[in-house]
Short mmCIF file of C-alpha atoms in Angstrom, two decimals:
data_model
loop_
_atom_site.label_atom_id
_atom_site.label_comp_id
_atom_site.label_asym_id
_atom_site.label_seq_id
_atom_site.Cartn_x
_atom_site.Cartn_y
_atom_site.Cartn_z
CA MET R 439 136.35 64.32 138.30
CA ALA R 440 134.57 67.64 138.71
CA VAL R 441 132.71 69.09 135.77
CA SER R 442 131.92 72.81 135.66
CA LYS R 443 130.41 75.26 133.17
CA SER R 444 128.95 72.41 131.16
CA PHE R 445 125.99 70.12 131.33
CA LEU R 446 126.08 66.38 131.78
CA VAL R 447 123.62 64.46 129.65
CA SER R 448 123.06 60.82 130.52
CA SER R 449 120.68 57.90 130.35
CA LYS R 450 119.38 58.75 133.83
CA LEU R 451 115.99 59.80 132.46
CA GLU R 452 115.41 56.33 131.07
CA THR R 453 116.66 54.82 134.34
CA LEU R 454 114.37 56.90 136.50
CA LEU R 455 111.33 56.41 134.30
CA SER R 456 111.89 52.68 133.92
CA ASN R 457 112.37 52.30 137.69
CA PRO R 458 110.39 55.15 139.32
CA ASN R 459 110.40 53.39 142.69
CA ASP R 460 114.19 52.89 142.75
CA PRO R 461 115.68 56.09 144.21
CA SER R 462 119.34 55.28 143.52
CA PRO R 463 120.09 53.23 140.43
CA SER R 464 123.69 52.52 139.64
CA PRO R 465 125.40 55.36 137.85
CA ALA R 466 125.29 55.25 134.06
CA PRO R 467 128.10 56.53 131.84
CA LEU R 468 127.87 60.28 131.46
CA ILE R 469 128.66 62.42 128.42
CA ARG R 470 130.11 65.87 128.88
CA ILE R 471 128.59 68.36 126.45
CA PRO R 472 129.83 71.98 126.53
CA THR R 473 127.08 74.53 126.09
CA CYS R 474 126.57 75.82 122.56
CA PRO R 475 125.32 79.38 121.93
CA MET R 476 122.35 79.80 119.63
CA ASN R 477 123.17 81.15 116.19
CA ASN R 478 121.12 83.78 114.35
CA ASN R 479 118.60 81.16 113.26
CA GLY R 480 117.92 80.11 116.83
CA SER R 481 119.22 76.57 116.32
CA ARG R 482 122.02 74.85 118.24
CA ARG R 483 124.66 74.25 115.63
CA GLY R 484 128.39 73.99 115.75
CA LEU R 485 130.76 71.34 116.90
CA ILE R 486 129.85 69.33 119.99
CA GLN R 487 132.85 67.75 121.61
CA ARG R 488 132.15 64.67 123.67
CA ALA R 489 134.50 63.33 126.28
CA ARG R 490 133.73 60.55 128.71
CA CYS R 491 134.18 61.37 132.35
CA GLU R 492 133.83 59.40 135.50
CA ILE R 493 132.12 60.32 138.73
CA SER R 494 133.14 58.48 141.83
CA SER R 495 130.60 55.83 142.80
CA SER R 496 130.68 56.93 146.42
CA LYS R 497 129.61 60.46 145.53
CA ALA R 498 127.00 59.27 143.03
CA ALA R 499 125.51 56.90 145.58
CA SER R 500 124.87 59.77 147.97
CA VAL R 501 122.78 61.68 145.47
CA SER R 502 119.31 60.57 144.48
CA ALA R 503 118.55 59.73 140.86
CA LEU R 504 116.32 62.79 140.63
CA GLU R 505 119.03 65.11 141.95
CA GLN R 506 121.58 63.64 139.51
CA LEU R 507 119.12 64.11 136.70
CA LYS R 508 118.50 67.71 137.67
CA THR R 509 122.18 68.50 137.28
CA SER R 510 122.81 66.29 134.25
CA ALA R 511 119.91 66.92 131.91
CA ILE R 512 118.98 70.58 132.35
CA ASP R 513 120.31 71.62 128.96
CA ARG R 514 118.47 68.92 127.00
CA TYR R 515 115.15 68.93 128.79
CA THR R 516 114.56 72.56 129.77
CA LYS R 517 116.43 74.71 127.25
CA GLU R 518 115.43 72.63 124.28
CA ARG R 519 111.77 72.89 123.39
CA SER R 520 109.67 69.73 123.31
CA SER R 521 108.78 68.93 119.71
CA ILE R 522 105.50 67.96 118.10
CA VAL R 523 106.26 65.00 115.85
CA VAL R 524 104.20 62.84 113.49
CA ILE R 525 105.33 59.34 112.54
CA GLY R 526 103.03 57.86 109.93
CA LEU R 527 102.33 55.68 106.95
CA ASN R 528 99.57 56.50 104.47
CA ILE R 529 98.24 55.59 101.06
CA HIS R 530 101.02 57.65 99.43
CA THR R 531 103.89 55.87 101.23
CA ALA R 532 102.81 52.33 102.17
CA PRO R 533 100.69 49.55 100.63
CA VAL R 534 97.43 48.42 102.20
CA GLU R 535 99.09 45.13 103.25
CA MET R 536 101.23 47.12 105.69
CA ARG R 537 98.63 49.68 106.74
CA GLU R 538 96.13 47.01 107.76
CA LYS R 539 98.64 45.50 110.21
CA LEU R 540 99.15 48.92 111.79
CA ALA R 541 95.46 49.85 111.94
CA ILE R 542 94.11 50.55 115.44
CA PRO R 543 90.32 50.40 115.99
CA GLU R 544 88.82 53.63 117.27
CA ALA R 545 87.82 51.99 120.57
CA GLU R 546 91.50 51.27 121.27
CA TRP R 547 92.83 54.80 120.62
CA PRO R 548 92.77 55.75 124.35
CA ARG R 549 94.75 52.62 125.23
CA ALA R 550 97.28 53.42 122.51
CA ILE R 551 97.68 56.99 123.85
CA THR R 552 98.38 55.63 127.33
CA GLU R 553 100.96 53.15 126.04
CA LEU R 554 102.69 55.81 123.94
CA CYS R 555 102.89 58.21 126.87
CA ASN R 556 104.50 55.47 128.94
CA LEU R 557 107.48 55.68 126.58
CA ASN R 558 110.35 57.59 128.19
CA HIS R 559 110.49 60.58 125.85
CA ILE R 560 106.79 60.98 124.97
CA GLU R 561 104.70 63.52 126.92
CA GLU R 562 101.49 63.61 124.85
CA ALA R 563 100.05 61.52 122.02
CA ALA R 564 97.17 60.99 119.59
CA VAL R 565 96.35 58.32 117.00
CA LEU R 566 94.70 58.92 113.62
CA SER R 567 93.95 55.52 112.06
CA THR R 568 91.76 55.35 108.94
CA CYS R 569 91.55 53.23 105.81
CA ASN R 570 94.08 55.51 104.10
CA ARG R 571 96.48 56.38 106.92
CA MET R 572 97.99 55.41 110.25
CA GLU R 573 99.58 58.46 111.86
CA ILE R 574 100.81 58.93 115.42
CA TYR R 575 101.19 62.48 116.74
CA VAL R 576 103.32 63.02 119.84
CA LEU R 577 104.88 65.73 121.96
CA ALA R 578 108.44 64.46 122.44
CA LEU R 579 111.10 65.51 124.94
CA SER R 580 113.71 64.49 122.34
CA GLN R 581 113.08 64.30 118.60
CA HIS R 582 115.47 61.46 117.83
CA ARG R 583 114.66 59.33 120.86
CA GLY R 584 110.95 60.00 120.57
CA VAL R 585 110.84 58.85 116.93
CA LYS R 586 112.90 55.77 117.80
CA GLU R 587 110.59 54.80 120.70
CA VAL R 588 107.39 55.31 118.71
CA THR R 589 108.72 53.37 115.72
CA GLU R 590 109.69 50.48 118.00
CA TRP R 591 106.22 50.60 119.60
CA MET R 592 104.60 50.47 116.15
CA SER R 593 106.78 47.47 115.27
CA LYS R 594 105.87 45.69 118.50
CA THR R 595 102.11 46.22 118.09
CA SER R 596 101.98 45.36 114.37
CA GLY R 597 104.67 42.70 114.00
CA ILE R 598 106.28 44.68 111.17
CA PRO R 599 110.11 44.88 111.41
CA VAL R 600 111.49 48.32 112.27
CA SER R 601 113.52 48.34 109.04
CA ASP R 602 110.33 47.93 106.96
CA LEU R 603 108.56 50.69 108.90
CA CYS R 604 111.51 53.03 108.39
CA HIS R 605 111.40 52.33 104.65
CA HIS R 606 107.73 53.32 104.32
CA ARG R 607 107.16 55.81 107.13
CA PHE R 608 107.32 59.58 106.99
CA VAL R 609 108.42 61.79 109.89
CA MET R 610 107.69 65.49 110.34
CA TYR R 611 108.45 67.99 113.09
CA ASP R 612 106.74 71.05 114.58
CA LYS R 613 105.57 73.49 111.86
CA ASP R 614 105.63 70.79 109.19
CA VAL R 615 103.38 68.66 111.42
CA THR R 616 100.91 71.56 111.75
CA GLN R 617 100.80 72.08 107.99
CA HIS R 618 100.38 68.35 107.36
CA LEU R 619 97.54 67.76 109.81
CA PHE R 620 95.67 70.87 108.65
CA GLN R 621 95.99 69.66 105.04
CA VAL R 622 94.75 66.23 106.10
CA SER R 623 91.75 67.76 107.89
CA ALA R 624 90.93 69.91 104.86
CA GLY R 625 91.01 66.85 102.59
CA LEU R 626 94.08 68.09 100.69
CA ASP R 627 96.08 64.96 101.50
CA SER R 628 93.25 62.55 100.75
CA LEU R 629 93.14 60.26 97.76
CA VAL R 630 89.83 61.95 96.98
CA LEU R 631 90.42 65.71 97.29
CA GLY R 632 88.07 67.48 99.69
CA GLU R 633 86.34 64.30 100.90
CA GLY R 634 84.43 64.99 104.09
CA GLN R 635 84.92 61.80 106.06
CA ILE R 636 88.48 62.65 107.10
CA LEU R 637 87.27 65.78 108.92
CA ALA R 638 84.82 63.63 110.89
CA GLN R 639 87.69 61.27 111.73
CA VAL R 640 89.86 64.15 112.98
CA LYS R 641 86.94 65.24 115.18
CA GLN R 642 86.72 61.71 116.53
CA VAL R 643 90.37 61.88 117.63
CA VAL R 644 89.40 64.80 119.88
CA ASN R 645 86.25 63.07 121.13
CA SER R 646 88.05 59.83 121.99
CA GLY R 647 90.91 61.74 123.65
CA GLN R 648 88.65 63.52 126.14
CA GLY R 649 89.64 62.49 129.65
CA VAL R 650 92.70 60.54 128.49
CA ASN R 651 95.73 61.68 130.47
CA GLY R 652 98.17 61.70 127.55
CA PHE R 653 95.93 63.73 125.22
CA GLY R 654 97.45 66.94 126.54
CA ARG R 655 97.27 70.64 125.85
CA HIS R 656 99.64 70.76 122.86
CA ILE R 657 98.27 67.76 120.93
CA SER R 658 94.62 68.45 121.72
CA GLY R 659 95.14 72.10 120.73
CA LEU R 660 96.70 70.96 117.44
CA PHE R 661 93.73 68.73 116.57
CA LYS R 662 91.12 71.29 117.60
CA LYS R 663 92.77 73.90 115.39
CA ALA R 664 92.94 71.32 112.57
CA ILE R 665 89.15 70.95 112.79
CA THR R 666 88.79 74.73 112.41
CA ALA R 667 91.13 74.70 109.40
CA GLY R 668 89.20 71.81 107.80
CA LYS R 669 85.86 73.53 108.26
CA ARG R 670 87.10 76.84 106.85
CA ALA R 671 88.69 75.16 103.84
CA ARG R 672 85.34 73.61 102.95
CA THR R 673 83.12 76.62 103.62
CA GLU R 674 85.34 79.40 102.24
CA THR R 675 86.58 77.66 99.08
CA ASN R 676 85.04 75.34 96.50
CA ILE R 677 87.34 72.46 97.43
CA ALA R 678 84.34 70.35 98.43
CA ALA R 679 82.35 71.23 95.31
CA GLY R 680 81.74 68.01 93.48
CA ALA R 681 84.05 66.17 95.87
CA VAL R 682 83.63 62.44 96.05
CA SER R 683 84.26 60.12 98.95
CA VAL R 684 86.12 56.83 99.15
CA SER R 685 82.72 55.12 98.99
CA SER R 686 81.62 56.98 95.86
CA ALA R 687 84.98 56.29 94.22
CA ALA R 688 84.47 52.60 95.03
CA VAL R 689 81.09 52.66 93.27
CA GLU R 690 82.63 54.45 90.27
CA LEU R 691 85.39 51.82 90.10
CA ALA R 692 82.88 48.96 90.23
CA LEU R 693 80.81 50.45 87.40
CA MET R 694 83.97 50.94 85.33
CA LYS R 695 84.82 47.24 85.72
CA LEU R 696 81.37 45.84 84.84
CA PRO R 697 80.98 44.04 81.49
CA GLU R 698 79.94 46.34 78.62
CA HIS R 699 76.37 45.08 78.49
CA ALA R 700 75.89 45.34 82.28
CA SER R 701 74.77 48.43 84.20
CA SER R 702 74.09 49.59 87.75
CA SER R 703 70.42 48.68 87.37
CA SER R 704 71.01 45.20 85.99
CA ALA R 705 74.04 44.06 88.04
CA ARG R 706 73.27 42.22 91.28
CA MET R 707 74.77 44.28 94.13
CA LEU R 708 75.75 43.07 97.61
CA VAL R 709 76.91 45.46 100.34
CA VAL R 710 78.55 43.88 103.40
CA GLY R 711 78.43 46.29 106.35
CA ALA R 712 75.95 49.10 107.00
CA GLY R 713 78.22 51.47 108.92
CA LYS R 714 79.25 54.94 107.71
CA MET R 715 81.16 53.67 104.66
CA GLY R 716 78.53 51.06 103.75
CA LYS R 717 75.75 53.63 104.03
CA LEU R 718 77.60 55.92 101.60
CA VAL R 719 78.09 53.02 99.18
CA ILE R 720 74.33 52.40 99.24
CA LYS R 721 73.57 56.08 98.64
CA HIS R 722 75.95 56.29 95.68
CA LEU R 723 74.59 53.07 94.17
CA VAL R 724 71.09 54.56 94.34
CA ALA R 725 72.38 57.79 92.77
CA LYS R 726 73.85 55.75 89.90
CA GLY R 727 70.54 54.07 89.17
CA CYS R 728 70.69 50.87 91.22
CA THR R 729 67.14 49.79 92.12
CA LYS R 730 67.79 46.69 94.22
CA MET R 731 70.59 45.54 96.52
CA VAL R 732 71.20 43.13 99.35
CA VAL R 733 72.80 44.45 102.56
CA VAL R 734 74.45 42.06 105.01
CA ASN R 735 74.87 43.43 108.53
CA ARG R 736 75.03 42.15 112.09
CA SER R 737 71.63 43.68 112.91
CA GLU R 738 68.72 44.96 110.84
CA GLU R 739 68.42 48.22 112.79
CA LYS R 740 70.97 50.18 110.73
CA VAL R 741 69.64 48.78 107.46
CA GLU R 742 66.11 49.80 108.39
CA ALA R 743 67.32 53.32 109.21
CA ILE R 744 68.91 53.52 105.74
CA ARG R 745 65.65 52.30 104.17
CA GLN R 746 63.71 55.04 105.94
CA GLU R 747 66.21 57.66 104.83
CA MET R 748 65.95 56.52 101.19
CA MET R 749 62.15 56.62 101.09
CA PRO R 750 60.38 57.16 98.75
CA SER R 751 63.15 56.35 96.24
CA GLY R 752 61.61 53.10 95.03
CA VAL R 753 64.83 51.24 95.81
CA GLU R 754 64.54 47.77 97.30
CA ILE R 755 67.06 47.19 100.11
CA VAL R 756 67.01 43.59 101.34
CA TYR R 757 68.53 42.83 104.74
CA LYS R 758 70.39 39.57 105.39
CA PRO R 759 72.24 38.47 108.55
CA PHE R 760 75.95 37.67 108.54
CA ASP R 761 75.45 33.92 108.61
CA GLU R 762 73.91 34.19 105.11
CA MET R 763 76.77 36.29 103.71
CA LEU R 764 78.34 33.55 101.54
CA ALA R 765 74.98 32.51 100.13
CA CYS R 766 74.27 36.15 99.24
CA ALA R 767 77.72 36.52 97.63
CA GLY R 768 76.91 33.49 95.45
CA GLU R 769 73.95 35.41 94.01
CA ALA R 770 75.82 38.72 93.48
CA ASP R 771 77.83 40.11 90.57
CA VAL R 772 79.46 42.86 92.67
CA VAL R 773 80.35 42.63 96.37
CA PHE R 774 81.25 45.77 98.36
CA THR R 775 82.82 45.21 101.80
CA SER R 776 83.23 47.87 104.48
CA THR R 777 83.21 46.34 107.97
CA ALA R 778 85.46 46.82 110.99
CA SER R 779 86.37 43.13 111.10
CA GLU R 780 90.03 42.60 111.95
CA SER R 781 90.18 39.34 109.99
CA PRO R 782 89.11 38.58 106.39
CA LEU R 783 85.45 37.71 105.78
CA PHE R 784 86.16 36.18 102.35
CA LEU R 785 88.98 33.69 101.87
CA LYS R 786 90.08 31.78 98.77
CA GLU R 787 88.20 28.59 99.70
CA HIS R 788 84.98 30.55 100.33
CA VAL R 789 84.98 32.33 96.97
CA ASP R 790 86.20 29.32 94.99
CA SER R 791 83.08 27.40 95.99
CA LEU R 792 80.69 30.14 94.77
CA PRO R 793 78.87 29.72 91.42
CA PRO R 794 80.76 31.53 88.63
CA VAL R 795 79.59 34.77 87.00
CA GLU R 796 80.53 36.35 83.67
CA ASN R 797 84.00 37.94 83.69
CA GLY R 798 84.46 36.94 87.33
CA ARG R 799 82.76 38.15 90.47
CA LEU R 800 83.85 41.67 91.40
CA PHE R 801 84.95 42.40 94.99
CA VAL R 802 85.47 46.04 95.97
CA ASP R 803 86.97 46.12 99.47
CA ILE R 804 87.26 49.54 101.13
CA SER R 805 88.04 48.20 104.59
CA VAL R 806 91.35 48.46 106.44
CA PRO R 807 92.16 45.83 107.63
CA ARG R 808 90.86 44.21 104.44
CA ASN R 809 87.69 42.12 104.49
CA VAL R 810 88.70 40.19 101.37
CA GLY R 811 91.86 38.10 101.64
CA SER R 812 94.56 38.88 99.06
CA CYS R 813 94.56 35.20 98.09
CA VAL R 814 91.08 35.63 96.58
CA GLY R 815 92.65 37.59 93.73
CA GLU R 816 94.47 34.44 92.62
CA LEU R 817 91.18 32.86 91.51
CA ASP R 818 90.08 33.00 87.88
CA ASN R 819 86.46 33.63 88.89
CA ALA R 820 87.16 36.69 91.07
CA ARG R 821 88.49 40.20 90.58
CA VAL R 822 89.52 41.99 93.78
CA TYR R 823 90.05 45.74 94.27
CA ASN R 824 90.95 47.61 97.48
CA VAL R 825 91.36 51.24 98.56
CA ASP R 826 94.74 51.51 96.84
CA ASP R 827 93.08 50.77 93.49
CA LEU R 828 90.84 53.83 93.77
CA LYS R 829 93.71 55.94 92.43
CA GLU R 830 92.51 54.96 88.97
CA VAL R 831 89.19 56.75 89.57
CA VAL R 832 90.60 60.00 90.91
CA ALA R 833 93.60 60.33 88.55
CA ALA R 834 91.43 61.81 85.80
CA ASN R 835 90.78 65.12 87.61
CA LYS R 836 94.38 65.76 88.70
CA GLU R 837 94.54 69.30 87.25
CA ASP R 838 91.27 70.32 88.92
CA ARG R 839 92.52 68.88 92.21
CA ALA R 840 95.66 71.04 92.12
CA LYS R 841 93.65 74.21 91.42
CA LYS R 842 91.27 73.59 94.32
CA ALA R 843 94.17 72.79 96.64
CA MET R 844 95.71 76.20 95.93
CA GLU R 845 92.50 77.88 97.04
CA ALA R 846 92.55 76.15 100.42
CA GLN R 847 96.29 76.45 101.06
CA GLY R 848 96.01 80.12 102.05
CA ILE R 849 93.58 79.20 104.83
CA ILE R 850 95.86 76.35 105.95
CA THR R 851 98.82 78.74 106.19
CA GLU R 852 96.81 81.32 108.12
CA GLU R 853 95.49 78.79 110.63
CA SER R 854 98.97 77.26 111.00
CA LYS R 855 100.47 80.64 111.94
CA GLN R 856 97.76 81.16 114.54
CA PHE R 857 98.42 77.76 116.09
CA GLU R 858 102.20 78.32 116.15
CA ALA R 859 101.69 81.72 117.84
CA TRP R 860 99.47 80.05 120.47
CA ARG R 861 102.05 77.31 121.02
CA ASP R 862 104.85 79.86 121.29
CA SER R 863 102.86 81.61 124.01
CA LEU R 864 102.91 78.38 126.06
CA GLU R 865 106.72 78.21 126.09
CA THR R 866 107.21 80.78 128.83
CA VAL R 867 104.22 79.77 130.96
CA PRO R 868 106.23 77.40 133.24
CA THR R 869 108.88 80.09 133.85
CA ILE R 870 106.23 82.73 134.56
CA LYS R 871 104.54 80.38 137.02
CA LYS R 872 107.80 79.40 138.76
CA LEU R 873 109.01 83.01 138.96
CA ARG R 874 105.76 84.12 140.57
CA GLU R 875 105.93 81.22 143.02
CA TYR R 876 109.53 82.12 143.89
CA CYS R 877 108.67 85.76 144.47
CA GLU R 878 105.57 84.88 146.49
CA ARG R 879 107.57 82.51 148.71
CA THR R 880 110.16 85.23 149.27
CA ARG R 881 107.51 87.86 150.02
CA ALA R 882 105.53 85.61 152.36
CA GLY R 883 108.70 84.57 154.22
CA LEU R 884 109.81 88.17 154.75
CA VAL R 885 106.34 89.27 155.86
CA GLU R 886 106.21 86.38 158.33
CA ARG R 887 109.60 87.36 159.79
CA PHE R 888 108.49 90.98 160.03
CA MET R 889 105.24 90.04 161.77
CA SER R 890 107.02 87.79 164.26
CA LYS R 891 109.15 90.74 165.36
CA HIS R 892 106.84 93.72 164.94
CA GLY R 893 103.34 92.31 164.56
CA ASP R 894 102.30 92.20 168.21
CA GLY R 895 99.35 94.47 168.74
CA MET R 896 98.93 95.09 165.00
CA ASP R 897 95.25 95.13 164.08
CA LYS R 898 93.79 93.11 161.16
CA LYS R 899 93.44 96.19 158.99
CA THR R 900 97.12 97.05 159.28
CA ARG R 901 98.15 93.41 158.72
CA LYS R 902 96.07 93.37 155.53
CA ALA R 903 97.67 96.65 154.45
CA VAL R 904 101.14 95.10 154.85
CA GLU R 905 100.09 92.07 152.82
CA ASP R 906 98.57 94.23 150.07
CA LEU R 907 101.56 96.57 149.98
CA THR R 908 104.13 93.77 149.67
CA ARG R 909 102.09 92.03 146.98
CA SER R 910 101.82 95.30 145.09
CA VAL R 911 105.61 95.81 145.29
CA VAL R 912 106.21 92.27 143.96
CA ASN R 913 103.76 92.79 141.09
CA LYS R 914 105.40 96.11 140.17
CA ILE R 915 108.85 94.50 140.13
CA LEU R 916 107.60 91.54 138.09
CA HIS R 917 105.79 93.69 135.52
CA GLY R 918 108.91 94.31 133.42
CA PRO R 919 110.14 90.69 133.33
CA MET R 920 106.61 89.45 132.59
CA GLN R 921 106.30 91.83 129.65
CA HIS R 922 109.54 90.47 128.23
CA LEU R 923 108.29 86.89 128.56
CA ARG R 924 105.26 87.51 126.34
CA CYS R 925 105.47 85.83 122.94
CA ASP R 926 101.88 86.01 121.73
CA GLY R 927 102.58 88.30 118.78
CA SER R 928 101.37 91.44 120.62
CA ASP R 929 104.78 93.13 120.39
CA SER R 930 107.81 93.25 118.12
CA ARG R 931 109.94 90.75 120.03
CA THR R 932 110.81 87.56 118.20
CA LEU R 933 110.40 84.14 119.76
CA LYS R 934 114.21 83.83 119.90
CA GLU R 935 114.49 87.03 121.96
CA THR R 936 111.70 85.95 124.28
CA LEU R 937 113.28 82.53 124.87
CA GLU R 938 116.65 84.20 125.60
CA ASN R 939 114.89 86.37 128.20
CA MET R 940 113.27 83.26 129.68
CA GLN R 941 116.58 81.40 129.88
CA ALA R 942 118.24 84.40 131.51
CA LEU R 943 115.56 84.54 134.21
CA ASN R 944 115.81 80.78 134.72
CA ARG R 945 119.54 81.15 135.35
CA MET R 946 119.23 84.21 137.58
CA TYR R 947 116.62 82.68 139.86
CA GLY R 948 117.77 79.05 139.63
CA LEU R 949 114.50 77.87 138.07
CA ASP R 950 115.99 75.33 135.64
CA ALA R 951 116.21 72.52 138.16
CA GLU R 952 112.65 73.09 139.39
CA LEU R 953 111.28 73.13 135.85
CA LEU R 954 113.10 69.91 135.02
CA GLU R 955 111.90 68.28 138.24
CA ASP R 956 108.28 69.14 137.35
CA LYS R 957 108.72 67.65 133.87
CA ILE R 958 110.27 64.45 135.21
CA ARG R 959 107.72 64.09 137.98
CA ALA R 960 104.92 64.42 135.40
CA LYS R 961 106.49 61.60 133.38
CA VAL R 962 106.87 59.40 136.46
CA GLU R 963 103.23 60.00 137.41
CA GLN R 964 102.18 59.11 133.84
CA LYS R 965 104.00 55.80 134.10
#
């Protein structure tokens, strides 16, 4: 049956993207969705009536999948704006047992971006995976389908059922995503307010995304602006004044749990891992009065660099290789672990065989995935703490945290508005480009026809004058429409008015289908 004055939305996008080399998949059931005008808030609300309709198979077979898609999905994929979405789990919403299964090593972030962008409704992606959070940022063609695809991908890669992920995850869209990431970068969402390591981790997302196809303009722009917001929050407010890190909180927790007669100078300290977190643990132990510690690491190079940095502090830092780790743990009262190992370094049978110490050996594990197996906590001669237990240390200064957060929130809001204005300005870029191309094709075609009839004997100077004149006429005609497509905050037009102008021009010049084709082709090329 014929369908007019409405748009047909189908599963053809999934079909085309799943089978990019198959030009004519069998027709999928189509849903007829009448167009809905935008209300005063710019959102598509109101009743949507759905009625199934059939298209004859003979007619469908004569049209390529791309052509069907152009006519069936224009409303969804060109008039609706792609959304920036974050799907995440962090220390506030999920236990470490779940976060460690989701953790993605930094070296694998580019691979994860590529896999995410191979999903049908994901255009761009980024991964922020730390000891406190696992958050995936995407630019999605469809909010609902994008969230569904990413959640299923997270389930597949972690082995966690979708139902469990949905119970612990949080999902945000567009402006809420901007606010959230800027707060994260500023240290406002951290367990330890204002801690500096998260800003370095946000920077690393940008560094690792360089050259990765799916780390596109919207997501990379979001993270770059988040770095600016994080820097300003720390330099223009006192949010970082007296701020502690996860490592320093771990040291504080360990000292709190020592027996009454023990101290940082008398307790035997072992640090496993001399990376960024381990180095900070060592520094904070020295600051608390520790004069001797053993550091287990894969190589002595990093430990020697820490020794040189600490000189002349009078602190003895003893290096031991990994194959002596258990022997070193047997001689320690407190064991800090902070390695990138994806499997536990200490299991129940390892710790059970160690010589006992008064009140039980203390393990402070700030790694995600955890370096100390949860089963170790079942032993009478061991006490195990992980990053989730650091809440005890930072709970005391809750009032001060809230006051400092208020100081930085103004900067976050300001930077968020600037990013949203920049993103709004990108909305009309495809239409501007297509409209110019359309006008240039028309101009060039008319000039060519004119020259074929009247160009004989015309000298180069006159030919150039014709070209310049016609280009000037086109530019003059386009000046008005281009002015009404600007949404960079330089005039009084709202984004809603600008988008209405854009949609009107798309209809008048038949640009919708071309814009959709470009978007689909980009997805096919990604896959």
